[in-house]
Coordinates of C-alpha atoms in Angstrom, one line a residue:
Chain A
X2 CA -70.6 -228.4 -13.4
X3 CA -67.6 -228.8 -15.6
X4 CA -66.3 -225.2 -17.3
X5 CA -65.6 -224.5 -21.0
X6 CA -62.3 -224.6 -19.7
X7 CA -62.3 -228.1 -18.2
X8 CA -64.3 -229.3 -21.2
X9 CA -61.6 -228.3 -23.5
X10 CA -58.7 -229.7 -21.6
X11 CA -60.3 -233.1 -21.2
X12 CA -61.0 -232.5 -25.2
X13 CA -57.6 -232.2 -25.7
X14 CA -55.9 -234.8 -23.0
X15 CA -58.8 -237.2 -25.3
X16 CA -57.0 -235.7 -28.6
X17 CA -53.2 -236.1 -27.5
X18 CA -54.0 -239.8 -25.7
X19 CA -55.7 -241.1 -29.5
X20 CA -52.7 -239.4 -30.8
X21 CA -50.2 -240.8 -28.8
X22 CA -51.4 -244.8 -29.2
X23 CA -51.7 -243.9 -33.1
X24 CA -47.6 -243.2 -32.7
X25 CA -47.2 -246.4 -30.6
X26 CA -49.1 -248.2 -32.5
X27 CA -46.6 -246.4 -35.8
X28 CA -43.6 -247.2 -33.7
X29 CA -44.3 -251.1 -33.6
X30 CA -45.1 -251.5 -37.1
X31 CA -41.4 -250.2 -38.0
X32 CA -39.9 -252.5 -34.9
X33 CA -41.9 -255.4 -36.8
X34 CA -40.3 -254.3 -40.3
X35 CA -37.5 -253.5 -39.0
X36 CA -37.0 -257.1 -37.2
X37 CA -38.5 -259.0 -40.5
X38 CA -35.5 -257.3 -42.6
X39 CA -33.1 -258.7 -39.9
X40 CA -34.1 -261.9 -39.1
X41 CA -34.3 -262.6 -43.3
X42 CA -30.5 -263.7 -43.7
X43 CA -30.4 -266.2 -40.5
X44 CA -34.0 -267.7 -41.9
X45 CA -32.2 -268.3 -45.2
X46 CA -28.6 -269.9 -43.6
X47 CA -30.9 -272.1 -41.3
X48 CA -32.8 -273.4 -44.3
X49 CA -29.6 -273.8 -46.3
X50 CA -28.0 -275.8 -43.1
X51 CA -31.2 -278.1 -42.6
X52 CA -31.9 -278.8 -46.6
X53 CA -28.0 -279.9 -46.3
X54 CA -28.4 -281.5 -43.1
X55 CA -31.3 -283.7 -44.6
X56 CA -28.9 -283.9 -48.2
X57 CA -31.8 -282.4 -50.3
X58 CA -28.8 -280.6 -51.2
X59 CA -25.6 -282.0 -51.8
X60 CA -23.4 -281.3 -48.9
X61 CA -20.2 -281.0 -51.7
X62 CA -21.1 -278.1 -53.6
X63 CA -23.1 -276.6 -50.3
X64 CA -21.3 -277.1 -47.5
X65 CA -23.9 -276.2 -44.6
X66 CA -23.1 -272.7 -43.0
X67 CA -22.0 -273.9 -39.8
X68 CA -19.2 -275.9 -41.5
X69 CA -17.9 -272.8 -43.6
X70 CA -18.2 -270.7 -40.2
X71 CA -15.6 -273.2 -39.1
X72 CA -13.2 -273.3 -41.8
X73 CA -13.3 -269.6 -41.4
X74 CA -12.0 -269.9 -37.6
X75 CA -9.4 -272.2 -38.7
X76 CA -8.7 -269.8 -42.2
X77 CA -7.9 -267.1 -39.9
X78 CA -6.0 -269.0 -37.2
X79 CA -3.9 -270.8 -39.7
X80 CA -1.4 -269.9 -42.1
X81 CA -2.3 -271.5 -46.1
X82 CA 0.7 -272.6 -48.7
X83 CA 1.6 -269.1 -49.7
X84 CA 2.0 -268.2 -45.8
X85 CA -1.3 -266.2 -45.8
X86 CA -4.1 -265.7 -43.3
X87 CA -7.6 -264.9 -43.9
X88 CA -7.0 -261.7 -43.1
X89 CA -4.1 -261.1 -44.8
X90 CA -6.1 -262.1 -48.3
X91 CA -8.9 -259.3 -47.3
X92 CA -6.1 -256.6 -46.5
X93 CA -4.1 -257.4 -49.4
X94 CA -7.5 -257.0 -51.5
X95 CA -8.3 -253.9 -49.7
X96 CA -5.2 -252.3 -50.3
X97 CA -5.7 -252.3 -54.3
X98 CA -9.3 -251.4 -54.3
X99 CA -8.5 -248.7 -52.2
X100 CA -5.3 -247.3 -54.2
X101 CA -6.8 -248.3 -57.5
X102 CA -10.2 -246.1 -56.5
X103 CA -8.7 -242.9 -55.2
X104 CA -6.2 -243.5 -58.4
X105 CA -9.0 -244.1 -60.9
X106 CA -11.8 -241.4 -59.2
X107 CA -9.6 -238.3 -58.6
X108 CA -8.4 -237.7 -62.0
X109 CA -12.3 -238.7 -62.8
X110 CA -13.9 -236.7 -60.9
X111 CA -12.0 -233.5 -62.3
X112 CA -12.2 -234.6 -65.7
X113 CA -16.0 -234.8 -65.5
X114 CA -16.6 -231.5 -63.6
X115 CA -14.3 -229.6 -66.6
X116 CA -16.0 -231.9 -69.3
X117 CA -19.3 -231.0 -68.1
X118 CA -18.7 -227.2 -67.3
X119 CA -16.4 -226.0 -70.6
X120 CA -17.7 -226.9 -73.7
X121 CA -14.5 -226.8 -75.5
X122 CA -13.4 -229.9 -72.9
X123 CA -16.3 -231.7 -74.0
X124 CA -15.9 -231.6 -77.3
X125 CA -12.1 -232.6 -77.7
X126 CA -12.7 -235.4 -75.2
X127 CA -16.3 -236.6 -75.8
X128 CA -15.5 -238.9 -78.9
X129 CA -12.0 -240.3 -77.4
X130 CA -14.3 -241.1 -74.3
X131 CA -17.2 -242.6 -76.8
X132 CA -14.8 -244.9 -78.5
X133 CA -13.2 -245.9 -74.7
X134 CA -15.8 -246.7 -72.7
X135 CA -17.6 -249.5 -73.9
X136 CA -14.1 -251.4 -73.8
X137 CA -15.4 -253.8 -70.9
X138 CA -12.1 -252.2 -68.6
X139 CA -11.0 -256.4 -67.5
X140 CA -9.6 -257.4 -70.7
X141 CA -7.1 -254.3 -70.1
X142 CA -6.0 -256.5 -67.4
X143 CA -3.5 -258.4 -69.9
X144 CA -2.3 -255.1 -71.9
X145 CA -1.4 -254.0 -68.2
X146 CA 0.6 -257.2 -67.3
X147 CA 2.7 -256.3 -70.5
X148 CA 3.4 -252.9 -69.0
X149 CA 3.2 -253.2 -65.5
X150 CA 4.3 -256.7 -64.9
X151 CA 2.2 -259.6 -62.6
X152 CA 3.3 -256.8 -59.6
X153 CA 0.7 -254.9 -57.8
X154 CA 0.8 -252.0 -60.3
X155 CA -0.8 -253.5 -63.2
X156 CA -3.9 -254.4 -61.0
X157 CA -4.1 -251.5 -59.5
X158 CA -4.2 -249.5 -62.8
X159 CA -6.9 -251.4 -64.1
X160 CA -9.3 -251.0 -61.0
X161 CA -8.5 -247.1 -61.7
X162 CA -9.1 -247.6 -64.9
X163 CA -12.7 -248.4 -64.6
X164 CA -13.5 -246.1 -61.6
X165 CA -11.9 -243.6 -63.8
X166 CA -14.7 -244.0 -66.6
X167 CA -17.6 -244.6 -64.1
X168 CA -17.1 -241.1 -62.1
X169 CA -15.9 -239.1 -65.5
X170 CA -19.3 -240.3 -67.0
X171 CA -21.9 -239.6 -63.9
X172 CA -20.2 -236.6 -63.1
X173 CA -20.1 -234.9 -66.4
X174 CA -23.8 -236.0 -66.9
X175 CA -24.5 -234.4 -63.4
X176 CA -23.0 -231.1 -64.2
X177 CA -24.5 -231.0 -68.0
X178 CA -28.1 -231.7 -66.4
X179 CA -28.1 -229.2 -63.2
X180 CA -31.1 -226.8 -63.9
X181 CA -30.3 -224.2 -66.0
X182 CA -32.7 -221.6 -64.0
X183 CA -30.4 -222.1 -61.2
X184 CA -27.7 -220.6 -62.6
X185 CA -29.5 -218.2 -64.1
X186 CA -30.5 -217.3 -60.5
X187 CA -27.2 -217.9 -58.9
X188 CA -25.9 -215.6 -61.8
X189 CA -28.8 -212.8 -61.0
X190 CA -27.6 -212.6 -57.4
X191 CA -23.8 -212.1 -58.0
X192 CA -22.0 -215.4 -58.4
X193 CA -19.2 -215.0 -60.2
X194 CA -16.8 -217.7 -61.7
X195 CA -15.8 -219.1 -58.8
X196 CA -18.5 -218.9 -56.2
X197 CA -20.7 -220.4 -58.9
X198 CA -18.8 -223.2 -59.0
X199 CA -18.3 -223.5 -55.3
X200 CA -21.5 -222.6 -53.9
X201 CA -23.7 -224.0 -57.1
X202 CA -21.8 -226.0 -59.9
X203 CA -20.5 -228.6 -57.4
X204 CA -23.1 -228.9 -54.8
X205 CA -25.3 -229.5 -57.8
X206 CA -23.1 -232.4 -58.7
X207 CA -22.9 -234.3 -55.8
X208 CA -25.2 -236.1 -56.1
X209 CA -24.0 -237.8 -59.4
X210 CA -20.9 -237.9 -58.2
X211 CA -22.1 -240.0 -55.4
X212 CA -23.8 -242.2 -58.2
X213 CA -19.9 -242.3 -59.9
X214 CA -18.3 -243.5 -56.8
X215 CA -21.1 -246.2 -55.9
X216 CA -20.7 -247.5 -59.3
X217 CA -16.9 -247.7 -58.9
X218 CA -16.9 -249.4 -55.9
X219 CA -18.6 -252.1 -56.8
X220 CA -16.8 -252.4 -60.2
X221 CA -13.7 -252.3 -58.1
X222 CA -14.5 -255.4 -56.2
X223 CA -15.3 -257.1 -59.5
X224 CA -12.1 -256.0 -61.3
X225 CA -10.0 -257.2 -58.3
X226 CA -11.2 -260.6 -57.4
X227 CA -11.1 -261.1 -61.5
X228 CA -7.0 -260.0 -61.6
X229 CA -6.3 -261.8 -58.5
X230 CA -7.5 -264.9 -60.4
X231 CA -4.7 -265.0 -62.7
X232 CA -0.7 -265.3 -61.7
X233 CA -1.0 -264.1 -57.9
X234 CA -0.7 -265.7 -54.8
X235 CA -2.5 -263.4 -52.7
X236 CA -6.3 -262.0 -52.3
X237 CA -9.6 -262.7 -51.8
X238 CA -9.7 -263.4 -55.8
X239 CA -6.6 -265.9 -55.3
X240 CA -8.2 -267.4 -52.7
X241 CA -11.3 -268.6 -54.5
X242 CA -9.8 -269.7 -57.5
X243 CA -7.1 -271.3 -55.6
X244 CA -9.9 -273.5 -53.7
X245 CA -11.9 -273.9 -57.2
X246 CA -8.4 -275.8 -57.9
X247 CA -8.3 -278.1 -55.3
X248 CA -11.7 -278.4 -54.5
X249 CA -11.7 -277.0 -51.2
X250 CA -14.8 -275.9 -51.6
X251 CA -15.5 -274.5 -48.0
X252 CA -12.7 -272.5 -48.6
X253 CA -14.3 -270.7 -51.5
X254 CA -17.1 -269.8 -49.8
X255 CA -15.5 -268.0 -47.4
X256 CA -13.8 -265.8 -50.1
X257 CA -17.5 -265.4 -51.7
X258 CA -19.3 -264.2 -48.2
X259 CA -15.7 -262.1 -47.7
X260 CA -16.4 -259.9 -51.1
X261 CA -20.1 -259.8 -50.0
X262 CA -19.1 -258.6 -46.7
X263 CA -16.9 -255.8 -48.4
X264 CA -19.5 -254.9 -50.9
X265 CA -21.7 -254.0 -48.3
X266 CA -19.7 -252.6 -46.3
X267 CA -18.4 -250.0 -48.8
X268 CA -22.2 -249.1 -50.3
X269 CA -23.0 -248.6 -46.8
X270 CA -20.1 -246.4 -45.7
X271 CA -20.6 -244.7 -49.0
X272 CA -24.5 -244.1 -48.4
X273 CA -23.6 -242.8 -44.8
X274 CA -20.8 -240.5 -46.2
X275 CA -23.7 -239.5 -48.4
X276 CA -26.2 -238.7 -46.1
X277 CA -23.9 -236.5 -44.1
X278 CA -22.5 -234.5 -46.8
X279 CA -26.3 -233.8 -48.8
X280 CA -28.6 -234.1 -45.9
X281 CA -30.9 -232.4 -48.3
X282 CA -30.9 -235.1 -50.8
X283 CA -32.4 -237.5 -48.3
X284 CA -36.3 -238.4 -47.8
X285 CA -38.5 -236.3 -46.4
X286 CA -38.6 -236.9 -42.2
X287 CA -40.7 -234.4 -41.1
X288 CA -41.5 -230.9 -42.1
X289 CA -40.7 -229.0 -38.7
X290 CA -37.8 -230.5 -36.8
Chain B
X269 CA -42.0 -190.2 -58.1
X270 CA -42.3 -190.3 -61.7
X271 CA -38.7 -190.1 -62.8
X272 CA -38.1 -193.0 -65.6
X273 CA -36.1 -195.9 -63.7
X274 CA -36.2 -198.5 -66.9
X275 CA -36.3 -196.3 -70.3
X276 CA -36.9 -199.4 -73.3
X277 CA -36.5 -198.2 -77.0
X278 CA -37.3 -200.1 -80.0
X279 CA -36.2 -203.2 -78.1
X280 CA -36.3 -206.4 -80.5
X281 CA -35.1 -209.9 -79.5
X282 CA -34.6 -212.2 -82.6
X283 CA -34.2 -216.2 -81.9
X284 CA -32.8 -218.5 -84.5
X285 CA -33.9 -221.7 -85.3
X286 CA -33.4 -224.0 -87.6
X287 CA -36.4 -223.0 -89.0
X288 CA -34.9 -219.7 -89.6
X289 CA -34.9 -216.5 -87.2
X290 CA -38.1 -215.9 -85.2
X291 CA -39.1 -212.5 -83.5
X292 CA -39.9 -212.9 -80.2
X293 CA -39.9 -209.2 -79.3
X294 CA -40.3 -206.1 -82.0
X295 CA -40.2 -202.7 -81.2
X296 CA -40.7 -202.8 -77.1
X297 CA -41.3 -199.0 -76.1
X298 CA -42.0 -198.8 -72.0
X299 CA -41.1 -196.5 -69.8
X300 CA -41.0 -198.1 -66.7
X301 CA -41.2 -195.1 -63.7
X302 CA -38.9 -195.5 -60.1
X303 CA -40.9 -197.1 -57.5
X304 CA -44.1 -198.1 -60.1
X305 CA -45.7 -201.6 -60.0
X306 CA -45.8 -202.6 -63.5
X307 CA -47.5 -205.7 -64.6
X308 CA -47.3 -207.2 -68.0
X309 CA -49.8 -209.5 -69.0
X310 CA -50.1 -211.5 -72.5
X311 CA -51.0 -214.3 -73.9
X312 CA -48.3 -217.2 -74.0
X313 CA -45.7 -217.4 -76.2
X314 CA -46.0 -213.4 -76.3
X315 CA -42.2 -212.8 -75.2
X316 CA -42.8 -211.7 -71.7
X317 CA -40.4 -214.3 -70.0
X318 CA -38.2 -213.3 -72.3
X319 CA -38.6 -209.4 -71.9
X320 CA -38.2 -209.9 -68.3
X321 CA -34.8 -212.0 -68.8
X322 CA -33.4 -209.2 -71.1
X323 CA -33.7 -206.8 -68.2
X324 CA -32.0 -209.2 -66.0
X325 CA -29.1 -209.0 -68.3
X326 CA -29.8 -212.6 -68.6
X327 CA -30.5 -212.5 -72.4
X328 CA -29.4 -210.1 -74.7
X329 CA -31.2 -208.0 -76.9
X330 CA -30.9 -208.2 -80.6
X331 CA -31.7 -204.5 -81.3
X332 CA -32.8 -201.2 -79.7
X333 CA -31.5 -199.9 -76.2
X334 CA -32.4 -200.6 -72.7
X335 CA -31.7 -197.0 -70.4
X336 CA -31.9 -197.9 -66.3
X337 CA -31.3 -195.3 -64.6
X338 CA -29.3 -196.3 -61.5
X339 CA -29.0 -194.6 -58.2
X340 CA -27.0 -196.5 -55.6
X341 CA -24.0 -198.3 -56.9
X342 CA -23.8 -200.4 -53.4
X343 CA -27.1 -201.9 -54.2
X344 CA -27.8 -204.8 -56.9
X345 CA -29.7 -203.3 -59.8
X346 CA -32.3 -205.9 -59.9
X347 CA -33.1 -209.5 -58.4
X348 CA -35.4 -212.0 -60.1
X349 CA -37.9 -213.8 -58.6
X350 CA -38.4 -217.0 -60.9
X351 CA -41.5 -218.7 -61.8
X352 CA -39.5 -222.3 -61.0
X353 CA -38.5 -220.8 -57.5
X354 CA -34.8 -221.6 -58.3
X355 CA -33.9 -221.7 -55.0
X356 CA -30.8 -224.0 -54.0
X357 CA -32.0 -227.4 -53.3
X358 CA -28.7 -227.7 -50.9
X359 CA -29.4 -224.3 -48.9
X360 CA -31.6 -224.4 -45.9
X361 CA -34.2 -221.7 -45.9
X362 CA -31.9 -218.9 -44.3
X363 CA -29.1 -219.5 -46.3
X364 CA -31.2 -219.6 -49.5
X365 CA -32.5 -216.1 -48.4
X366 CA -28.5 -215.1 -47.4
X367 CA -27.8 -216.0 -51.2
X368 CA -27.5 -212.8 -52.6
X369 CA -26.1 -210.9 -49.3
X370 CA -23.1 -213.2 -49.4
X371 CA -22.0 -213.2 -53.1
X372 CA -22.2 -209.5 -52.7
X373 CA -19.5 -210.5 -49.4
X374 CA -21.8 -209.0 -47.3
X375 CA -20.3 -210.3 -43.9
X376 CA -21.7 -213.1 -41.9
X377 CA -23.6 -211.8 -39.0
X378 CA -25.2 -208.5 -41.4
X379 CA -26.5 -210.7 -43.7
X380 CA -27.6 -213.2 -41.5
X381 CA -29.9 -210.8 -39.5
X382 CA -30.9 -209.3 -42.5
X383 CA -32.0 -212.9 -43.9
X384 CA -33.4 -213.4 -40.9
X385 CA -35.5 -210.4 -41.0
X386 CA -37.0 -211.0 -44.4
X387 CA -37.8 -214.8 -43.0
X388 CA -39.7 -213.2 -40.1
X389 CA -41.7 -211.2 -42.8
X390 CA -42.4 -213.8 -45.3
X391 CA -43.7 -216.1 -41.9
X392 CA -41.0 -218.7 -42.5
X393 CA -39.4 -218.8 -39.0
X394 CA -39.7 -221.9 -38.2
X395 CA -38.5 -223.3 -41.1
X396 CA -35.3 -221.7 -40.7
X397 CA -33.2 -225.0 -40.9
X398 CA -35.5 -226.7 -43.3
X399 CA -34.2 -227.9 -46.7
X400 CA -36.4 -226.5 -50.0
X401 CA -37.8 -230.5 -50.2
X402 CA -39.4 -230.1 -46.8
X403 CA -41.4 -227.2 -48.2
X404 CA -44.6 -227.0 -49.5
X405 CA -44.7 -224.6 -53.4
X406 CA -46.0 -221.4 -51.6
X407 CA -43.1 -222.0 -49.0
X408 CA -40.6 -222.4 -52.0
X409 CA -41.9 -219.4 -53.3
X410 CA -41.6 -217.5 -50.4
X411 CA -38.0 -218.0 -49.7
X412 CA -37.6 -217.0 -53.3
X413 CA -39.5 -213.8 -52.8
X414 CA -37.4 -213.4 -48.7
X415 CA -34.4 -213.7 -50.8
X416 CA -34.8 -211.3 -53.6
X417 CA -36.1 -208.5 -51.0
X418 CA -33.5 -209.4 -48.6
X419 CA -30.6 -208.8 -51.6
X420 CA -32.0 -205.0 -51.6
X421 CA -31.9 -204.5 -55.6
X422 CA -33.5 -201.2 -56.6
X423 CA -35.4 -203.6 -59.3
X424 CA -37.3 -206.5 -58.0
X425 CA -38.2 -208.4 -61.5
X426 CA -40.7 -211.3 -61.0
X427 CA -41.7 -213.8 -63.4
X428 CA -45.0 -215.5 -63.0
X429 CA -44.0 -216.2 -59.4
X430 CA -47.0 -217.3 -58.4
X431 CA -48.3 -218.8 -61.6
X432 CA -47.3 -222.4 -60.2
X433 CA -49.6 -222.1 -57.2
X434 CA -53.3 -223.1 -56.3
X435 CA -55.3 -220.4 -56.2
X436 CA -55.8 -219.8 -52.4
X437 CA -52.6 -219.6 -51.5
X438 CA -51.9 -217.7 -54.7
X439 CA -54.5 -214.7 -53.4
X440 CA -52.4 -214.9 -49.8
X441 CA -49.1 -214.5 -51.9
X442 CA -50.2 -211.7 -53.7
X443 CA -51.6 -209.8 -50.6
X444 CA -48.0 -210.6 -48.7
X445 CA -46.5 -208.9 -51.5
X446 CA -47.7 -206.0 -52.1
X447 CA -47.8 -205.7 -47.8
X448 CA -43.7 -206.3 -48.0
X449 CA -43.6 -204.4 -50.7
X450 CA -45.1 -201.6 -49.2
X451 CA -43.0 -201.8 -46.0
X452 CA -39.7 -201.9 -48.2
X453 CA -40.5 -198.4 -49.6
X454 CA -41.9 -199.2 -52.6
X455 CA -39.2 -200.6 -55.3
X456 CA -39.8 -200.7 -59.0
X457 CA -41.6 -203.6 -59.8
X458 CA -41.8 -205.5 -63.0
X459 CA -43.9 -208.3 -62.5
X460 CA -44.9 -210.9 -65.5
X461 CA -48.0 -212.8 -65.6
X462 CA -50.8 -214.2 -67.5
X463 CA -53.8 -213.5 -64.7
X464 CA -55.5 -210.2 -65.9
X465 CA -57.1 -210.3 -62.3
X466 CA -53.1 -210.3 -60.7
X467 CA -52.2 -207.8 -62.7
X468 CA -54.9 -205.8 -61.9
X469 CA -55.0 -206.3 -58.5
X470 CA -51.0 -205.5 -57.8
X471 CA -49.8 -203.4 -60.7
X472 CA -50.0 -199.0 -60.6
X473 CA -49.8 -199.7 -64.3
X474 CA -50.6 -202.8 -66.8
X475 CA -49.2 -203.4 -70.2
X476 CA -50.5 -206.0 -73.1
X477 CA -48.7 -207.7 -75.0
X478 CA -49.3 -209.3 -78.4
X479 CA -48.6 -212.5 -79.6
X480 CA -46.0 -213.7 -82.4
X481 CA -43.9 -211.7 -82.3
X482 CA -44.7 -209.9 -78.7
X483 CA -45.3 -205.9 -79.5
X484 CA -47.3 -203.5 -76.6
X485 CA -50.3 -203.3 -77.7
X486 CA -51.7 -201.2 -74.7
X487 CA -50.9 -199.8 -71.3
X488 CA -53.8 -199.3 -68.7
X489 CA -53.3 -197.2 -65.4
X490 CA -54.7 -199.1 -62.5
X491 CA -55.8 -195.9 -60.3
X492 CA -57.1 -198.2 -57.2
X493 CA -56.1 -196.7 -53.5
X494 CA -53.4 -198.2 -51.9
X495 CA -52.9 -200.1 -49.8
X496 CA -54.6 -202.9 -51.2
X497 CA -56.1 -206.2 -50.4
X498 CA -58.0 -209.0 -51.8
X499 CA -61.3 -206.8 -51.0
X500 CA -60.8 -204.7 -53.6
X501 CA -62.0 -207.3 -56.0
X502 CA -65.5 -207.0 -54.6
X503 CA -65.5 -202.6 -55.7
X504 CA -67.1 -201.6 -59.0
X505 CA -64.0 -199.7 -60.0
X506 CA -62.3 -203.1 -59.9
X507 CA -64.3 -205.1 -62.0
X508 CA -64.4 -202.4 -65.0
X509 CA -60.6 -202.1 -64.9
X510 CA -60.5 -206.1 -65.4
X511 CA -63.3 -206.1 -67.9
X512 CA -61.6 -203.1 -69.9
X513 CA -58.2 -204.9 -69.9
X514 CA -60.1 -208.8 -70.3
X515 CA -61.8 -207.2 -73.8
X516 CA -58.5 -205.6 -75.0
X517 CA -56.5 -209.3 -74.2
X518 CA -59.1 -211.8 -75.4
X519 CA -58.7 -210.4 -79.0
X520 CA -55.0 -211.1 -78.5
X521 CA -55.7 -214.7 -77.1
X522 CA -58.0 -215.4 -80.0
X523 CA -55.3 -214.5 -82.6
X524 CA -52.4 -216.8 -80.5
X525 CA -55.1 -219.7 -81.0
X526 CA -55.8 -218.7 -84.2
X527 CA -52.1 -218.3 -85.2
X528 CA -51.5 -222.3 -83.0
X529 CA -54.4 -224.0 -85.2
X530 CA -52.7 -222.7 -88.2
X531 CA -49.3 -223.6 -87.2
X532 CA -50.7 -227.6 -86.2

């Protein structure tokens, strides 16, 4: 005769086993997702390479992706007319996104905290902002040739430029909008001046901030593949209006799947950065760890 | 026991508004004792929220004089607990509750024992290292409530705290109160809300407020035997408290409405 006791524990061995295949059964259903989401690009190139193949499409405008992948071998094997490897296109690119962002962000990112904290800062800068913003920040590019000269300097300034306006804008916005009861609190319980800004003002922010510097990033990309279309002879820009030139139309692909490459590399790096910084911003995983 | 802690005299608040200036408060007379639980209960829109952010030095007053008499200058004077929980989104549950300890520079390993004591007693243990969106509203709430108590302030001033929550878990809040309460010795409490049956069920003392502008209209002991628990809501003495106070507020209520269907 089985006990209370051995009635239970079968009870619950019944419980954790329906459980368990409940989690399995969970635990393939992501796998599946998961594998859908991966396998989506590769479905897409072998349906671009066989409607090619099969000249559906017109193999001059869309080379298949086999015979890009090769002309990016050779690209980054062999030198082009200015002397310049694949790679040396993408690092030169690099290199101004990167200066132009920290150039362009910095000052923005201070500029919006004290805009959005002291009212007095607000108001002397919110109408110079108004009237600069909505200046679409490329066609700077030729007032910053006159200054700057074709050097790296004057693309470089206008990448800051518009990072400068995209971080100054979400930023501000981000402090203006925290919850006013939190301060209030954060007030109640002691924080003066500086703590409050330090342990409430900027955590607050982040967020936003994060927003800023997505948004620059990507407008970075933009506003150097647009300046290195003009009077250069080096970048990812150069290189796919140089190919437009002479038709080498291969070529330009491989600058296109470069900047896509970098574009989601940055979000990605920037998400992770992110995540590590505001763990608390993130979805909900699970109520007890 | 009965030495004033919070003396208020002819306290007015004035807002202006386009509109022109609006009384929120006129002539606020209270005595509020060291160690009593007050409640103060009123319609909405009576200037309760506000009265309760004047003595958090939050808002100012426009006229009359606030007296609080203090008696420890290491401790905080008073801590809020907010109806909107206003705990920090980007503070795990133990640091939310070290808030107060460490703007005060209370040292690390002090204030984290203390926090961690006041999470033991508010039952949040296990959610030490949980962020506030992991938490449920009467979780929230309870950090809130860990972290005022664990700041020590010789005024704990609560506004609506629990006016956000279902009522089960409102009933367990209340209970956990007043049993933390009671173990911290018995602060003064000021303690806002719009539930005649809270007030009557925590407060030594509750006060009615009146609508537009917000005047006392009456202050009722509450001579129920401590300590208390939702039980008491079954006794006789119970009920006639609530139905005494319920009488004296619905005429109140009625004139808010009133005054709102005028004002549409």
């Amino acid at each position: 005769m089985a006990t209370t006791g051995e009635t239970l524990q079968a009870t619950a061995e019944e419980v954790i086993r329906k459980h368990e295949t409940k989690r399995t059964r969970l635990f393939y259903k992501d796998a599946f997702y998961k594998l859908l989401s991966l396998i989506s690009p590769f479905v897409l190139l072998a349906i671009w390479e066989i409607v090619v193949r099969t000249e559906i499409l017109n193999p001059i405008f869309f080379p298949p992706p086999t015979e890009i992948f090769k002309t990016m071998i050779e690209m980054v094997q062999e030198p082009d007319a200015g002397g310049f490897l694949l790679q040396d296109h993408i690092a030169i690119s690099l290199r101004r996104v990167i200066l132009g962002f920290l150039l362009g962000t910095i000052p923005g990112l201070i500029l919006g905290l004290l805009i959005g904290w002291f009212r007095s800062v607000r108001a002397f800068f919110d109408p110079i902002i108004a009237a600069t913003y909505p200046i679409p920040k490329i066609s700077l590019l030729p007032l910053m040739l006159v200054i700057f000269g074709f050097g790296e300097t004057s693309k470089i300034v206008t990448v800051a430029i518009a990072g400068f306006f995209l971080v100054l804008i979400s930023t501000a916005a981000g402090v203006t909008q925290i919850d006013h009861v939190l301060i209030q609190a954060a007030e109640n319980y002691g924080a003066k001046r500086s703590k409050l800004f330090t342990k409430v003002i900027l955590p607050a922010t982040l967020p936003s901030i994060f927003t800023g510097l997505r948004l620059s990033l990507g407008i970075s990309l933009l506003i150097v593949v647009a300046a290195e279309f003009i009077n250069t002879n080096s970048g990812i820009g150069f290189l796919i209006w140089s190919s437009w030139q002479v038709l080498a139309v291969k070529k330009m692909y491989a600058g296109l799947i470069v900047i896509a490459a970098l574009g989601l590399f940055f979000t990605s790096g920037l998400e992770r950065i992110g995540r590590f910084l505001m763990p608390w911003a993130g979805d909900i995983q699970s109520r007890t760890k | 026991m009965t030495a004033p802690k919070i003396e208020l005299r002819g306290l007015g608040k004035i807002y202006p508004t386009p509109q022109g200036d609006v009384d929120a408060l006129v002539d606020i007379n209270l005595t509020v004792n060291d160690g009593e639980f007050l409640c103060i209960v009123g319609p909405s829109g009576c200037g309760k929220s506000t009265l309760l952010r004047i003595l958090a030095g939050i808002y100012e007053e426009t006229s009359g004089e606030i007296i609080v008499h203090k008696a420890d200058i290491d401790r905080p004077l008073n801590s809020v607990v907010f109806q909107e929980y206003a705990i920090f989104p980007w503070r795990t549950t133990l640091d939310n509750i070290a808030f107060g300890l460490e703007m005060r520079g209370v040292p690390k390993p002090n204030r984290m024992a203390i926090a961690r004591a006041y999470m033991e007693k508010v039952g949040l243990t296990r959610f030490a290292d949980n962020y506030p969106n992991q938490l449920s509203g009467g979780m929230k709430q309870r950090v809130a409530l860990a972290r005022a108590m664990a700041n020590d302030p010789e005024i704990l001033l609560m506004d609506e705290p629990f006016g956000a929550l279902d009522a089960q878990t409102r009933e367990v809040m209340q209970e956990e109160l007043l049993r933390i309460w009671e173990e911290d010795g018995g602060k003064t409490v000021v303690y806002i809300t719009h539930s005649i049956d809270e007030a009557v069920m925590l407060g030594d003392r509750v006060v009615i407020m009146t609508a537009h502008p917000g005047r006392i209209k009456s202050i009722h002991p509450i001579d129920l035997p401590r300590p208390r628990t939702q039980q008491i809501r079954g006794t006789a003495e119970y009920a006639h408290i609530a139905q005494v106070i319920r009488e004296d507020l619905s005429e109140e209520v009625d004139k808010a409405q009133a005054m709102e269907r005028l004002e549409s």
